Coordinates of C-alpha atoms and ligand atoms in Angstrom, one line a residue:
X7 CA 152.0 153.8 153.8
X8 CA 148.6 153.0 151.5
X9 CA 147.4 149.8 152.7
X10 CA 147.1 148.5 149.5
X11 CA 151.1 149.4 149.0
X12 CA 152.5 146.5 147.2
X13 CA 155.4 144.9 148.7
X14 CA 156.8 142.2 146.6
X15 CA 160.7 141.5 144.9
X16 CA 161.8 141.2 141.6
X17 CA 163.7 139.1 139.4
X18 CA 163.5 139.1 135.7
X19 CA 164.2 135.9 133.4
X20 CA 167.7 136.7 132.0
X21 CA 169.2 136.4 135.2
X22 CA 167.4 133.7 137.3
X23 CA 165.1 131.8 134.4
X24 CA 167.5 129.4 132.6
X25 CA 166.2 126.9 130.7
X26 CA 167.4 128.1 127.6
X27 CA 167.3 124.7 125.6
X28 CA 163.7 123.8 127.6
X29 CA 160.5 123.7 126.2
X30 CA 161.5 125.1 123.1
X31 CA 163.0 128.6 123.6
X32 CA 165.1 130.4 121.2
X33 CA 168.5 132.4 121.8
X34 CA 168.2 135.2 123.7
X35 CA 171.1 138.1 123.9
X36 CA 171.7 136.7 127.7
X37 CA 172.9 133.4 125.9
X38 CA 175.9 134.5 124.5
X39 CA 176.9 137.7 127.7
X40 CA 179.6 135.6 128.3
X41 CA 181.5 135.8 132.3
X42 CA 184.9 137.0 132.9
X43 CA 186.9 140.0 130.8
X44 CA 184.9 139.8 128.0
X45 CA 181.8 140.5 129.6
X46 CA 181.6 144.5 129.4
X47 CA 182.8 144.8 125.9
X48 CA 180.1 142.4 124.7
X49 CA 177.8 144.1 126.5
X50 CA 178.5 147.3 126.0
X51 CA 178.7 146.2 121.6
X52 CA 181.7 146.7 121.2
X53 CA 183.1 142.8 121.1
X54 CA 180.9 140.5 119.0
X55 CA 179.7 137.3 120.8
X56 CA 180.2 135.2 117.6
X57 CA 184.5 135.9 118.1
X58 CA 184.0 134.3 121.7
X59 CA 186.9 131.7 122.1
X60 CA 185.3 128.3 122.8
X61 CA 184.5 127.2 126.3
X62 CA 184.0 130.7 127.2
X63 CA 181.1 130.5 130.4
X64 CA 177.5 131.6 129.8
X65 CA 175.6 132.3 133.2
X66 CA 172.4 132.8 131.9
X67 CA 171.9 130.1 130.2
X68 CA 171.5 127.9 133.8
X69 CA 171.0 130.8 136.0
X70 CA 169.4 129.3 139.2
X71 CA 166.9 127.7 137.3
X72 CA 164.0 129.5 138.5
X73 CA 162.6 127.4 135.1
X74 CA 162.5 124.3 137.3
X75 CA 162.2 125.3 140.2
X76 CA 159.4 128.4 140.0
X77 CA 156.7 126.6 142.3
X78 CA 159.3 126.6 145.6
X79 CA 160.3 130.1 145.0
X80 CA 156.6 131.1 144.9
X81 CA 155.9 129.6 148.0
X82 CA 158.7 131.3 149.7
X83 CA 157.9 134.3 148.5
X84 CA 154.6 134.0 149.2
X85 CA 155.6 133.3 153.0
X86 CA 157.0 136.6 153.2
X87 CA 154.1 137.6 152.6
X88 CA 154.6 139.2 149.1
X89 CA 151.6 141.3 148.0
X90 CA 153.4 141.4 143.9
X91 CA 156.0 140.3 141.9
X92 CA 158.0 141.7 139.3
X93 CA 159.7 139.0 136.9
X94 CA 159.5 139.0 133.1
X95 CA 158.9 137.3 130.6
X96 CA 161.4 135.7 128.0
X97 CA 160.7 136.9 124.5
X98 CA 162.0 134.2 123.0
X99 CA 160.3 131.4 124.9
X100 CA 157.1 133.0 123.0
X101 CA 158.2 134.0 120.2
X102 CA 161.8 131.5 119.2
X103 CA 163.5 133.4 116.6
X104 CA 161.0 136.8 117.1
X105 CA 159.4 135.8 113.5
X106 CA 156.9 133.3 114.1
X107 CA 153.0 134.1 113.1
X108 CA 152.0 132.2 115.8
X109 CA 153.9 132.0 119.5
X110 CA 155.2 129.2 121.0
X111 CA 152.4 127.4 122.8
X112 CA 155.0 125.7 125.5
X113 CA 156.0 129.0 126.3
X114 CA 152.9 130.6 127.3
X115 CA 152.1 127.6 128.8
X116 CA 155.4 128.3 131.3
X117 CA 153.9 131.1 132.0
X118 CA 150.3 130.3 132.4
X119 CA 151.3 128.1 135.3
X120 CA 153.9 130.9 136.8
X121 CA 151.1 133.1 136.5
X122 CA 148.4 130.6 138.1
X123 CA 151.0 130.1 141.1
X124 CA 151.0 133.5 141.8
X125 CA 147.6 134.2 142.0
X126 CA 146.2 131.2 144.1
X127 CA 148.7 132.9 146.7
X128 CA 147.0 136.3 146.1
X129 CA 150.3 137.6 144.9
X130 CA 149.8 140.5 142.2
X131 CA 152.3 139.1 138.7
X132 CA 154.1 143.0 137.6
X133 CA 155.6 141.7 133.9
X134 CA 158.9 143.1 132.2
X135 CA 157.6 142.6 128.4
X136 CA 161.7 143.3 128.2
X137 CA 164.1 143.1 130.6
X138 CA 167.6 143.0 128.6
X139 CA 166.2 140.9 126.3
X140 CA 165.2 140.3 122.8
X141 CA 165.5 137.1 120.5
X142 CA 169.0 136.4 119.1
X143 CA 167.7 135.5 115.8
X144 CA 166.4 139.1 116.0
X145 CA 169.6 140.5 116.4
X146 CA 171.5 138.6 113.8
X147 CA 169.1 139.5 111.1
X148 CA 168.0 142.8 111.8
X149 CA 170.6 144.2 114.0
X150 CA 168.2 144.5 116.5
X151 CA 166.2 148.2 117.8
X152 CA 168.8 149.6 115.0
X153 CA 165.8 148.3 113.0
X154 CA 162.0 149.7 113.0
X155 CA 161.1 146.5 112.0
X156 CA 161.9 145.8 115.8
X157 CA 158.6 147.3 116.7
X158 CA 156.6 145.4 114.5
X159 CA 158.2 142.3 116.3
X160 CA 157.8 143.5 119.8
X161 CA 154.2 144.4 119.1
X162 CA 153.2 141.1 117.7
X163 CA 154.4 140.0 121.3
X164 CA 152.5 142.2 123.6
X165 CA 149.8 141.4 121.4
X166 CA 149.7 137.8 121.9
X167 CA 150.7 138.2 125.9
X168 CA 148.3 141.0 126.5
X169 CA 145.4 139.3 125.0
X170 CA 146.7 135.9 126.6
X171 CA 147.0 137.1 130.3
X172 CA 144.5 139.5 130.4
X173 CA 142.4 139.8 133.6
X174 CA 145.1 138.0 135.0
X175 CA 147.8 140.3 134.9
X176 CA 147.2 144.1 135.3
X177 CA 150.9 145.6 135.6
X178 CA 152.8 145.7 132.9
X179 CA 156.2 147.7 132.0
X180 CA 157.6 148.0 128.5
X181 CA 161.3 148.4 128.6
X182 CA 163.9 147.8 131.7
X183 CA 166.0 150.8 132.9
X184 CA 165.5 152.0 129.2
X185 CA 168.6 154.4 129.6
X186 CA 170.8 151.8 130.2
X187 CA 170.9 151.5 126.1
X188 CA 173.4 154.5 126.7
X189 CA 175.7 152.5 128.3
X190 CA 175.7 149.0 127.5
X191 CA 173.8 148.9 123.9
X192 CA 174.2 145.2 123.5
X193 CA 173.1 144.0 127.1
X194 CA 170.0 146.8 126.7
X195 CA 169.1 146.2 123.1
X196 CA 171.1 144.1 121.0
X197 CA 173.1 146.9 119.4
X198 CA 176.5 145.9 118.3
X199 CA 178.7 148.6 116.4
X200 CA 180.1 148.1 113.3
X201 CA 183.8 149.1 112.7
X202 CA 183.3 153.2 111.7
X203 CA 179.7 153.8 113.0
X204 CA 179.2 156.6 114.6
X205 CA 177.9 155.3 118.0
X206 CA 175.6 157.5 119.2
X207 CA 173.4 158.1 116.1
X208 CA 173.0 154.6 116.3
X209 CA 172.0 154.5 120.2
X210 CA 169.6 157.4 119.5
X211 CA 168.0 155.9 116.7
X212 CA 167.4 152.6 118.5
X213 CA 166.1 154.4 121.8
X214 CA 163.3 156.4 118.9
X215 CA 162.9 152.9 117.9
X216 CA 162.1 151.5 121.4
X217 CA 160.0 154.4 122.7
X218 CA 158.0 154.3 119.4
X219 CA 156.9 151.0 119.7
X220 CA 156.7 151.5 124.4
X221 CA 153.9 154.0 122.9
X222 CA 152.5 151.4 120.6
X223 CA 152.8 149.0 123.3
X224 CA 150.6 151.5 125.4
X225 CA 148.1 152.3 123.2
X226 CA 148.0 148.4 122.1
X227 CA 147.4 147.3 126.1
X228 CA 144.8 150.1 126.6
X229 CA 142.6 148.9 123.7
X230 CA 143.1 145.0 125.1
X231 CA 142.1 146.1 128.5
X232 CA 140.9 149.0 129.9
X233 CA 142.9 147.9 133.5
X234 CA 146.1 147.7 132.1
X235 CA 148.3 150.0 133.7
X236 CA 151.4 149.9 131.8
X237 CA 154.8 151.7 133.0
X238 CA 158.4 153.0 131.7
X239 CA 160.8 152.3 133.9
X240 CA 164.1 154.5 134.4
X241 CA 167.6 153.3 135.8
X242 CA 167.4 156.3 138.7
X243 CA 169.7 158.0 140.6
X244 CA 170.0 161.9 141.1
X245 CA 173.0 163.2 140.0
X246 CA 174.6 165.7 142.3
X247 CA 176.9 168.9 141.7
X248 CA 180.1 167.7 143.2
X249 CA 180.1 171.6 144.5
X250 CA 178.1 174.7 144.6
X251 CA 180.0 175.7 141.9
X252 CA 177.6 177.0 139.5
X253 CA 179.8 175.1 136.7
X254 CA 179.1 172.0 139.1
X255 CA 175.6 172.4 138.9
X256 CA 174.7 172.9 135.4
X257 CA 176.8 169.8 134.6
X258 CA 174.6 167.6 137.3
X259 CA 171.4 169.1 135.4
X260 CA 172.9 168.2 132.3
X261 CA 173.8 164.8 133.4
X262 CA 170.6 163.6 135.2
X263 CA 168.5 164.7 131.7
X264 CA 170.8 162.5 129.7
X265 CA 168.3 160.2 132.0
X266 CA 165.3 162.2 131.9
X267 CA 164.8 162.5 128.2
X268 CA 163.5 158.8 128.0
X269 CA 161.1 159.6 130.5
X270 CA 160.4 162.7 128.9
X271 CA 159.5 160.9 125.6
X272 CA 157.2 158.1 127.5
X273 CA 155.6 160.1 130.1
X274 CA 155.4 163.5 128.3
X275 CA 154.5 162.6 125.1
X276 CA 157.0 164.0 122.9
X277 CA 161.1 165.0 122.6
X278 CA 162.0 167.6 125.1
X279 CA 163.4 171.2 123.6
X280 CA 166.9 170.5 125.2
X281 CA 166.9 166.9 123.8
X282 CA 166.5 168.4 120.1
X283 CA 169.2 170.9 120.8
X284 CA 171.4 168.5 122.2
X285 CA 170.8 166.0 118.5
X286 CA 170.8 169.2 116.4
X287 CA 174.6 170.1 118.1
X288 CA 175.6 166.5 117.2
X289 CA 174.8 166.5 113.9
X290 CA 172.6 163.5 114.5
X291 CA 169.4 163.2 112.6
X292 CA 166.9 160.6 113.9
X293 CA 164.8 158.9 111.2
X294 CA 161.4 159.2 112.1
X295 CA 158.0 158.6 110.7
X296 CA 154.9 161.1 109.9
X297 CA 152.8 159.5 112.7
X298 CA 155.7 159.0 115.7
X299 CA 154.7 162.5 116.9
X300 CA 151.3 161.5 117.4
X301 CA 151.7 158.4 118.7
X302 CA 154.1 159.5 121.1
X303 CA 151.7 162.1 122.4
X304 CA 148.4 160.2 122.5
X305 CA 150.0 157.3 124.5
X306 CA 151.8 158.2 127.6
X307 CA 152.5 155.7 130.5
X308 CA 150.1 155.5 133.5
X309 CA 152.9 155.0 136.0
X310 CA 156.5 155.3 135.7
X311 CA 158.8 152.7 137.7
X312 CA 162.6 152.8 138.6
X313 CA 165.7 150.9 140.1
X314 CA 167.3 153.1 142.8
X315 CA 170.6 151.9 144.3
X316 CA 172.7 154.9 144.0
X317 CA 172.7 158.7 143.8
X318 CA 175.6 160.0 141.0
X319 CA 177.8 162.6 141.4
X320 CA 179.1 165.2 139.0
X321 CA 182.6 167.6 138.3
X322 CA 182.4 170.0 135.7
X323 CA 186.3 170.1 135.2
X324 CA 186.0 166.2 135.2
X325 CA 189.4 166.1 137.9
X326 CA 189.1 163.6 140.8
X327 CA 188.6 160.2 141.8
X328 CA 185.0 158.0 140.0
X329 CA 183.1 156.4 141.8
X330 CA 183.8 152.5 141.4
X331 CA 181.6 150.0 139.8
X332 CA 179.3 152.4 137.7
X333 CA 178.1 152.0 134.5
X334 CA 176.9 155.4 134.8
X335 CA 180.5 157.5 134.9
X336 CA 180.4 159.1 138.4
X337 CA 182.6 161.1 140.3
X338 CA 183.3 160.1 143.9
X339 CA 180.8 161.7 146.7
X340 CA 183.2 161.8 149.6
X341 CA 180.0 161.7 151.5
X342 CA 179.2 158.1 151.2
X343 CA 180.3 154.6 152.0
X344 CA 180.3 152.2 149.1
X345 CA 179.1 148.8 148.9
X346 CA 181.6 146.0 148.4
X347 CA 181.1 146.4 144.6
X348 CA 182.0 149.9 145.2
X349 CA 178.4 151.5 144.6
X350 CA 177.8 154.3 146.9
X351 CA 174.9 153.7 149.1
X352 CA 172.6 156.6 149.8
X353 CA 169.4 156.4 151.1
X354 CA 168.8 160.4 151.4
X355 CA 169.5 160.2 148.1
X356 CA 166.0 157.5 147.1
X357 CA 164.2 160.1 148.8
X358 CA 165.9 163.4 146.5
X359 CA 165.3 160.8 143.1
X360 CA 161.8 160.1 144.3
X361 CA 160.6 163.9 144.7
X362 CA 162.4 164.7 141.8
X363 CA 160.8 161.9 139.3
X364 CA 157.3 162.5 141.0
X365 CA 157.6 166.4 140.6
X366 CA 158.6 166.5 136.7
X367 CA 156.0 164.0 136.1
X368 CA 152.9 163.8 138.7
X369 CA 152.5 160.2 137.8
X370 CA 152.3 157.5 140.6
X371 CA 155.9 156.0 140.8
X372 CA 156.4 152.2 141.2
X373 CA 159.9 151.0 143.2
X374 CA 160.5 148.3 140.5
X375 CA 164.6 147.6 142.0
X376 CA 166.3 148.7 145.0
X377 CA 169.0 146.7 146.9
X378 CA 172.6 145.7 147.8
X379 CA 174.8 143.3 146.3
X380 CA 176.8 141.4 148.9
X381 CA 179.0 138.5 149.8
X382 CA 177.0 136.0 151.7
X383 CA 178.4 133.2 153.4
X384 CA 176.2 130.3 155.0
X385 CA 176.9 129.1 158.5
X386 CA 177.2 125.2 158.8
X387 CA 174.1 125.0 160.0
X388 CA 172.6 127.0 157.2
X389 CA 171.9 130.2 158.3
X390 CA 173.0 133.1 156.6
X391 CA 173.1 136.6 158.8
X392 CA 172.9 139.6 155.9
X393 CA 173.2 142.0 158.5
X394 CA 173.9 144.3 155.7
X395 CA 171.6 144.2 153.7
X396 CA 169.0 144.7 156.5
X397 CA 171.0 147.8 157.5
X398 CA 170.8 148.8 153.6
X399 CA 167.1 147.9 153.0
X400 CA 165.6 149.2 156.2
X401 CA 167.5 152.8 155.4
X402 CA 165.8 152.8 152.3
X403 CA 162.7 151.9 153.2
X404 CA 162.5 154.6 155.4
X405 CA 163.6 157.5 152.9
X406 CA 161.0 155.9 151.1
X407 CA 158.2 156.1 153.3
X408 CA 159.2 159.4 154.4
X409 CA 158.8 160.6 150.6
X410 CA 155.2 158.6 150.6
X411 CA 154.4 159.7 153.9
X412 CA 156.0 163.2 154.3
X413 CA 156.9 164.4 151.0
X414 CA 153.5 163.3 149.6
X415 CA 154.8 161.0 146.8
X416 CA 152.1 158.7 145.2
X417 CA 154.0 155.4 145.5
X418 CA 152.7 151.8 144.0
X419 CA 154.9 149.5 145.3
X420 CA 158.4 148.6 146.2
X421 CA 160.2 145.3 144.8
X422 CA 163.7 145.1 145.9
X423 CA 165.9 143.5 143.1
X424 CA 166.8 140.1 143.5
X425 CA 164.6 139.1 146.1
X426 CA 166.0 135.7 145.3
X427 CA 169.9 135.0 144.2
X428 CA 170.6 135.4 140.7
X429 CA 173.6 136.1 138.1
X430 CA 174.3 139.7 138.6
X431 CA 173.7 141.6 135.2
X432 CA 177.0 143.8 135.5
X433 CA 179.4 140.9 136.5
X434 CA 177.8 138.1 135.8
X435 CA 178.5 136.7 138.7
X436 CA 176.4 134.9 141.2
X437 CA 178.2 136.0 144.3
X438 CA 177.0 139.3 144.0
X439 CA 174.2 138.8 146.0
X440 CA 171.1 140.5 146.4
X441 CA 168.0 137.9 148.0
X442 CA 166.3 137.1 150.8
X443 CA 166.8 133.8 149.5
X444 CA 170.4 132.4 149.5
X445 CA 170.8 130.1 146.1
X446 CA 173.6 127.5 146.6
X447 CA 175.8 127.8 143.4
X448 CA 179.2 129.8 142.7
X449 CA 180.7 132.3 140.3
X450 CA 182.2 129.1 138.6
X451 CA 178.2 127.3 138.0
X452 CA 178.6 124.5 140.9
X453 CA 176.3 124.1 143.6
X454 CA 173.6 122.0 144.2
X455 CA 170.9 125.5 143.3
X456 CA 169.0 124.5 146.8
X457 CA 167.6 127.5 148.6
X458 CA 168.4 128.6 151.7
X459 CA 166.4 131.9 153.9
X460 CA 168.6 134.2 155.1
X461 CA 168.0 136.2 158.2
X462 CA 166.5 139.2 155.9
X463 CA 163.8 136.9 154.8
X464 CA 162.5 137.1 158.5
X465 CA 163.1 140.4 158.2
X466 CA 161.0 141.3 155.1
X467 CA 158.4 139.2 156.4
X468 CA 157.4 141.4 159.2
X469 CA 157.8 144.7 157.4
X470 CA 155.4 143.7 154.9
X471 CA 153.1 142.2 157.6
X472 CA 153.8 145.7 159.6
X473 CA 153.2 147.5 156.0
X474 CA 156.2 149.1 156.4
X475 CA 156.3 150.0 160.7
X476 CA 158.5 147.1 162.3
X477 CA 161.6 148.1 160.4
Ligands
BGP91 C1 169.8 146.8 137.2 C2 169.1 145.8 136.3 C3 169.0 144.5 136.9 C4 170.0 144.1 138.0 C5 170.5 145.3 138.8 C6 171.7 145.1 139.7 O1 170.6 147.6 136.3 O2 167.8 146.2 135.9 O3 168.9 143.5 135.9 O4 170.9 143.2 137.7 O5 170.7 146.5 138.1 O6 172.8 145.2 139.0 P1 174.0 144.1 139.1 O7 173.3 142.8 138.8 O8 174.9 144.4 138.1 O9 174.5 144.1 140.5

């Protein structure tokens, strides 16, 4: 590997920042993603928060208070010897209701000193501008990214945190797993459905909306600072032909550029052929502006970075069992073993996504998420033996190296998700575990939030002090 490859983990604030009522933050959509059966069809826009019965359970409002407790997690992270980290920031902790002419000074302050913490360790901040986020008061008012005005919003952000953190922070990605607007619209942008709408105009004119202002957002950073290096990111995951059935395989193309055309927009500069065709067949008709084109073209990412935890499988004649616990429909590989969540775990496959994204594209690639969600139980005496996720990381690590190394990728950096324990964005619960760092609180909010290494944070250490050879 490079020897300036950035190890590192990531987190992001909607699912380990808490402090929702501290130092005066607004509503965020994670607020009101309630637990339990309601969960998915809030996220996904089809159940509106406000019709919530009372005492309904809201883990992101306490996550595991990385808000209070931000200066011991840096100091563990930085004794495994992180090189970067990927959080991000909470839009409304800067900007309350997403209106305000001027940000909220308590919030930038939060981050000044998160920032500051990072660097005196030498550890390289990567910010999520949004990471399934957006101010509530943004979403009641304006429906959200159904509105342009969104962009206006979002740029008077980055804006103020670009100019705020410059020559302090260099990496910066607009939108997390931008495609996941497909699948849950309310958890990815905000978008709830009104009885009648026809869905999928809607999502397609939000995702203009967000990829209008990502290119704003671009061209904005590059004026602030010529070092900015600003990325998309993509939820990844190579979709394969369940056979060689030719039928098979034109659905798995199909499929993986229901992905692609985001990427297409942000690092290609414009709407691909097949993605008009495919909006022209659906009679849907995108509302754009005279000078989108433009700005789409003139402002394409420098890098592009991805989650990778599974590859996705595809039957043209739709027959046979799905994969479990996907928001991306899947059909069963019979191939792989699943995790405990039932996502199929396939490190040949990070190496197939990785030459695929960096041939369509030739842009260096940053590993933004990657990891397995477990059950972890301490020992009494505090240990905690994640055997698996070892076993999980260390196969992906190498399919990694061996597309950096072999396949001649041009990798960034690699920041397995959760490198500390936090509310799982699908379930919502905490057991769902992903960290080196164990975080002592259950799926019902008790525990006393103490941290605990597990034996993969020993682990972690000595692969990123090895860069990458004592696996
Ligand atoms: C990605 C998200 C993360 C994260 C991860 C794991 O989709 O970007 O926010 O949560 O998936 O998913 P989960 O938490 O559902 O296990």
């Amino acid at each position: 590997m490079r020897k300036d490859f950035l190890w590192g983990g990531a987190t992001a604030a909607n699912q380990c920042e808490g402090g929702w009522k501290e130092g005066g933050r607004g509503m965020a959509i994670v607020d009101v993603i309630p637990q339990g059966a309601n969960r998915m069809p809030v996220m996904q826009g089809i159940l509106d928060y406000r019709e919530l019965p009372e005492g309904s359970c809201y883990p992101g409002r306490e996550a595991i208070d990385f808000y209070g407790h931000y200066k011991e997690d840096i100091a563990l992270f930085a004794e495994m010897g992180f090189k970067c980290y990927r959080f991000s920031f909470s839009w409304s902790r800067i900007f309350p209701t997403g209106e305000e002419m001027e940000p909220n000074q308590e919030g930038l302050k939060f981050y000044d000193s998160l920032v500051d913490e990072l660097l005196k360790y030498g550890i390289e901040p990567v910010v999520t501008l949004c990471h399934f986020d957006a101010p509530l008061g943004l979403v009641e008012k304006y429906g959200s990214w159904k509105s342009r005005k969104m962009a206006g919003f979002f740029l008077r952000y980055c804006e103020v945190v670009f100019r705020h953190f410059k020559g302090r922070v260099r990496y910066w990605i607009t939108f997390n797993e931008i495609n996941m607007l497909m699948h849950l619209p309310f958890m990815g942008a905000g978008i709830r459905f009104e009885e009648g709408e026809n869905q999928l105009q809607v999502k397609y004119q939000a995702a203009h909306h967000e990829l209008v202002a990502s290119a704003m957002a671009v061209k904005l950073a590059h004026e602030v600072s010529p070092d900015f290096q600003v990325g998309c990111m993509l939820a990844a995951g190579s979709v394969y032909p369940y056979s060689c059935n030719p039928a098979d395989v034109w659905e798995s193309m199909k499929k993986d550029r229901e992905n692609y055309f985001f990427i297409d927009v942000q690092a290609r500069g414009g709407y691909p052929e097949y993605a008009k065709k495919y909006l022209e067949r659906q009679g849907i008709q995108l509302e754009m502006q005279r000078e989108d084109a433009k700005i789409l073209k003139e402002n394409t990412v420098d890098f592009l970075s991805l989650s990778y935890y599974n590859s996705r499988c595809v039957r043209a004649d739709g027959q046979g069992e799905a994969a479990g616990g996907n928001v991306f429909a899947s059909a069963k590989n019979p191939y792989l073993e699943c995790s405990q969540w039932g996502w199929p775990i396939d490190p040949m496959g990070f190496r197939i996504t990785l030459n695929a994204l960096y041939d369509r594209y030739q842009k260096p690639l940053f590993v933004v998420e990657n990891g397995l969600g477990a059950v972890d139980v301490p020992e009494a005496d505090g240990s905690v033996h994640d055997d698996c996720r070892i076993d999980y990381l260390r196969a992906h690590i190498q399919a990694m190296i061996a597309a950096a190394d072999e396949d001649g990728v041009d990798l960034i950096g690699y920041t397995p998700w959760g490198c500390i324990d936090l509310v799982s964005a699908t379930t919502g619960e905490m057991s769902k575990r992903y960290g080196f760092i164990y975080v002592d609180k259950n799926d019902s909010g008790e525990g006393t939030l103490k941290r605990l290494r597990k034996k993969s944070f020993g682990w972690y250490r000595d692969v990123i002090a090895s860069n990458g050879e004592k696996l």
